[in-house]
């Protein structure tokens, strides 16, 4: 029987909840759909969400940071269902498939990735997961 998506995912990634990906002085950028989802999830006025939680520089919309982490981080993501798509995608970024250097860089910043699987097998599973979601 074919493995289901969760089983396949666990072959290459199990989040360790270390919080590393939510730390730093910048965050991922939000697109319009991200903003809509976040506003819906927070159930707030869009202008209030922008002023309280977002850092807008020209066309670039990011989340504010506080004490070196995303404003929504508090021992985990406090807006998990409303988080931006780039947060949802991390750390299984498609660039891993195109270049071992990307795999190496991403695995060095995310302890949840299972490098013991080996690059070739890792890519095979990741590609299968991506094909399923399109
Ligand atoms: S860096 Fe990786 S293991 Fe740590 S919280 Fe983020 S996704 Fe999970
Ligand atoms: S929205 Fe959530 S997952 Fe994304 S950086 Fe902020 S705390 Fe982390």
mmCIF file of C-alpha atoms and ligand atoms in Angstrom:
data_model
loop_
_atom_site.group_PDB
_atom_site.id
_atom_site.type_symbol
_atom_site.label_atom_id
_atom_site.label_comp_id
_atom_site.label_asym_id
_atom_site.label_seq_id
_atom_site.Cartn_x
_atom_site.Cartn_y
_atom_site.Cartn_z
ATOM 1 C CA UNK A 1 0.000 0.000 0.000
ATOM 2 C CA UNK A 2 1.329 3.500 -0.846
ATOM 3 C CA UNK A 3 2.449 5.643 2.086
ATOM 4 C CA UNK A 4 0.165 8.566 2.858
ATOM 5 C CA UNK A 5 1.307 12.182 2.721
ATOM 6 C CA UNK A 6 1.899 12.486 6.464
ATOM 7 C CA UNK A 7 4.047 9.355 6.521
ATOM 8 C CA UNK A 8 6.042 10.585 3.532
ATOM 9 C CA UNK A 9 6.515 13.984 5.126
ATOM 10 C CA UNK A 10 7.771 12.363 8.325
ATOM 11 C CA UNK A 11 10.399 10.483 6.343
ATOM 12 C CA UNK A 12 12.083 13.794 5.568
ATOM 13 C CA UNK A 13 10.835 16.270 8.188
ATOM 14 C CA UNK A 14 9.519 16.468 11.734
ATOM 15 C CA UNK A 15 9.372 19.938 13.240
ATOM 16 C CA UNK A 16 11.394 20.151 16.456
ATOM 17 C CA UNK A 17 9.644 23.394 17.458
ATOM 18 C CA UNK A 18 13.004 25.049 17.996
ATOM 19 C CA UNK A 19 11.620 28.402 16.794
ATOM 20 C CA UNK A 20 14.670 29.180 14.686
ATOM 21 C CA UNK A 21 12.607 29.944 11.583
ATOM 22 C CA UNK A 22 10.554 32.554 13.472
ATOM 23 C CA UNK A 23 13.629 34.420 14.743
ATOM 24 C CA UNK A 24 15.582 37.252 13.147
ATOM 25 C CA UNK A 25 15.099 40.949 12.529
ATOM 26 C CA UNK A 26 13.003 40.394 9.389
ATOM 27 C CA UNK A 27 10.251 37.940 8.503
ATOM 28 C CA UNK A 28 8.830 36.420 5.358
ATOM 29 C CA UNK A 29 6.836 38.739 3.100
ATOM 30 C CA UNK A 30 3.066 38.554 2.909
ATOM 31 C CA UNK A 31 1.119 38.640 -0.344
ATOM 32 C CA UNK A 32 -2.485 39.852 -0.640
ATOM 33 C CA UNK A 33 -3.926 36.423 0.096
ATOM 34 C CA UNK A 34 -1.718 36.144 3.196
ATOM 35 C CA UNK A 35 -2.996 39.503 4.423
ATOM 36 C CA UNK A 36 -6.619 38.493 3.841
ATOM 37 C CA UNK A 37 -6.116 35.183 5.679
ATOM 38 C CA UNK A 38 -4.397 36.871 8.593
ATOM 39 C CA UNK A 39 -7.073 39.569 8.902
ATOM 40 C CA UNK A 40 -9.766 36.862 8.870
ATOM 41 C CA UNK A 41 -7.940 34.786 11.454
ATOM 42 C CA UNK A 42 -7.333 37.724 13.788
ATOM 43 C CA UNK A 43 -10.888 38.952 13.190
ATOM 44 C CA UNK A 44 -9.701 42.526 13.189
ATOM 45 C CA UNK A 45 -9.981 45.562 10.979
ATOM 46 C CA UNK A 46 -7.367 45.441 8.213
ATOM 47 C CA UNK A 47 -5.938 48.839 9.145
ATOM 48 C CA UNK A 48 -5.582 47.746 12.773
ATOM 49 C CA UNK A 49 -3.769 44.565 11.688
ATOM 50 C CA UNK A 50 -1.421 46.650 9.551
ATOM 51 C CA UNK A 51 -0.616 49.132 12.292
ATOM 52 C CA UNK A 52 -0.297 46.632 15.145
ATOM 53 C CA UNK A 53 1.399 43.690 13.487
ATOM 54 C CA UNK A 54 2.865 44.581 10.105
ATOM 55 C CA UNK A 55 5.931 46.415 8.841
ATOM 56 C CA UNK A 56 5.181 47.930 5.452
ATOM 57 C CA UNK A 57 8.017 49.341 3.363
ATOM 58 C CA UNK A 58 6.896 50.327 -0.129
ATOM 59 C CA UNK A 59 5.413 47.167 -1.635
ATOM 60 C CA UNK A 60 7.029 44.875 0.920
ATOM 61 C CA UNK A 61 4.748 43.702 3.719
ATOM 62 C CA UNK A 62 6.335 41.779 6.555
ATOM 63 C CA UNK A 63 5.401 41.014 10.128
ATOM 64 C CA UNK A 64 6.919 43.180 12.835
ATOM 65 C CA UNK A 65 9.609 41.680 15.001
ATOM 66 C CA UNK A 66 9.868 41.944 18.773
ATOM 67 C CA UNK A 67 12.933 40.909 20.767
ATOM 68 C CA UNK A 68 14.466 39.341 17.678
ATOM 69 C CA UNK A 69 11.506 37.218 16.631
ATOM 70 C CA UNK A 70 8.281 37.501 14.677
ATOM 71 C CA UNK A 71 5.627 39.385 16.635
ATOM 72 C CA UNK A 72 3.415 36.290 16.462
ATOM 73 C CA UNK A 73 5.979 33.951 17.975
ATOM 74 C CA UNK A 74 5.409 32.907 21.570
ATOM 75 C CA UNK A 75 6.953 29.485 22.102
ATOM 76 C CA UNK A 76 5.293 28.550 18.804
ATOM 77 C CA UNK A 77 3.252 30.327 16.173
ATOM 78 C CA UNK A 78 0.222 32.049 17.713
ATOM 79 C CA UNK A 79 -1.465 32.566 14.335
ATOM 80 C CA UNK A 80 -0.814 29.108 12.924
ATOM 81 C CA UNK A 81 -4.001 28.812 10.817
ATOM 82 C CA UNK A 82 -3.534 32.386 9.569
ATOM 83 C CA UNK A 83 0.205 32.302 8.926
ATOM 84 C CA UNK A 84 1.653 33.365 5.545
ATOM 85 C CA UNK A 85 2.178 30.788 2.802
ATOM 86 C CA UNK A 86 5.935 31.099 3.024
ATOM 87 C CA UNK A 87 5.745 30.023 6.678
ATOM 88 C CA UNK A 88 3.554 27.077 5.594
ATOM 89 C CA UNK A 89 6.064 26.058 2.950
ATOM 90 C CA UNK A 90 9.137 26.178 5.194
ATOM 91 C CA UNK A 91 11.400 24.215 5.309
ATOM 92 C CA UNK A 92 10.377 22.115 2.297
ATOM 93 C CA UNK A 93 11.377 24.749 -0.233
ATOM 94 C CA UNK A 94 11.377 23.741 -3.925
ATOM 95 C CA UNK A 95 14.870 25.184 -4.392
ATOM 96 C CA UNK A 96 16.119 22.112 -2.517
ATOM 97 C CA UNK A 97 15.381 20.074 -5.630
ATOM 98 C CA UNK A 98 17.519 22.165 -7.925
ATOM 99 C CA UNK A 99 20.732 22.462 -5.983
ATOM 100 C CA UNK A 100 22.514 20.525 -3.231
ATOM 101 C CA UNK A 101 23.822 23.869 -1.900
ATOM 102 C CA UNK A 102 20.244 24.920 -1.146
ATOM 103 C CA UNK A 103 19.595 21.601 0.601
ATOM 104 C CA UNK A 104 22.740 22.119 2.628
ATOM 105 C CA UNK A 105 21.857 25.705 3.558
ATOM 106 C CA UNK A 106 18.280 24.893 4.557
ATOM 107 C CA UNK A 107 19.164 21.758 6.508
ATOM 108 C CA UNK A 108 21.774 23.718 8.425
ATOM 109 C CA UNK A 109 19.109 26.134 9.650
ATOM 110 C CA UNK A 110 16.330 23.632 10.350
ATOM 111 C CA UNK A 111 17.037 20.713 12.715
ATOM 112 C CA UNK A 112 13.751 19.063 11.725
ATOM 113 C CA UNK A 113 15.018 18.008 8.312
ATOM 114 C CA UNK A 114 16.272 14.435 8.117
ATOM 115 C CA UNK A 115 19.561 14.653 6.284
ATOM 116 C CA UNK A 116 20.344 11.006 6.993
ATOM 117 C CA UNK A 117 17.826 10.115 4.298
ATOM 118 C CA UNK A 118 20.390 11.337 1.767
ATOM 119 C CA UNK A 119 19.965 14.052 -0.832
ATOM 120 C CA UNK A 120 18.722 11.845 -3.658
ATOM 121 C CA UNK A 121 16.037 10.072 -1.632
ATOM 122 C CA UNK A 122 15.090 13.334 0.098
ATOM 123 C CA UNK A 123 14.469 14.984 -3.293
ATOM 124 C CA UNK A 124 12.471 11.996 -4.519
ATOM 125 C CA UNK A 125 10.120 12.216 -1.519
ATOM 126 C CA UNK A 126 9.886 16.017 -1.633
ATOM 127 C CA UNK A 127 9.054 15.948 -5.333
ATOM 128 C CA UNK A 128 6.347 13.371 -4.663
ATOM 129 C CA UNK A 129 4.849 15.574 -1.944
ATOM 130 C CA UNK A 130 4.889 18.602 -4.243
ATOM 131 C CA UNK A 131 3.306 16.707 -7.118
ATOM 132 C CA UNK A 132 0.507 15.605 -4.770
ATOM 133 C CA UNK A 133 -0.246 19.163 -3.723
ATOM 134 C CA UNK A 134 -0.536 20.585 -7.257
HETATM 135 S S1 LIG B 1 13.553 25.696 12.189
HETATM 136 FE FE1 LIG B 1 12.635 23.774 11.493
HETATM 137 S S2 LIG B 1 12.503 22.488 13.335
HETATM 138 FE FE2 LIG B 1 12.780 24.606 14.027
HETATM 139 S S3 LIG B 1 10.679 25.380 14.347
HETATM 140 FE FE3 LIG B 1 11.311 25.950 12.251
HETATM 141 S S4 LIG B 1 10.525 24.282 10.959
HETATM 142 FE FE4 LIG B 1 10.520 23.522 13.082
HETATM 143 S S1 LIG B 2 3.724 33.851 11.347
HETATM 144 FE FE1 LIG B 2 4.079 32.182 12.759
HETATM 145 S S2 LIG B 2 5.315 30.686 11.608
HETATM 146 FE FE2 LIG B 2 5.448 32.637 10.521
HETATM 147 S S3 LIG B 2 7.305 33.628 11.319
HETATM 148 FE FE3 LIG B 2 5.552 34.379 12.534
HETATM 149 S S4 LIG B 2 5.462 33.030 14.329
HETATM 150 FE FE4 LIG B 2 6.728 32.008 12.758
#
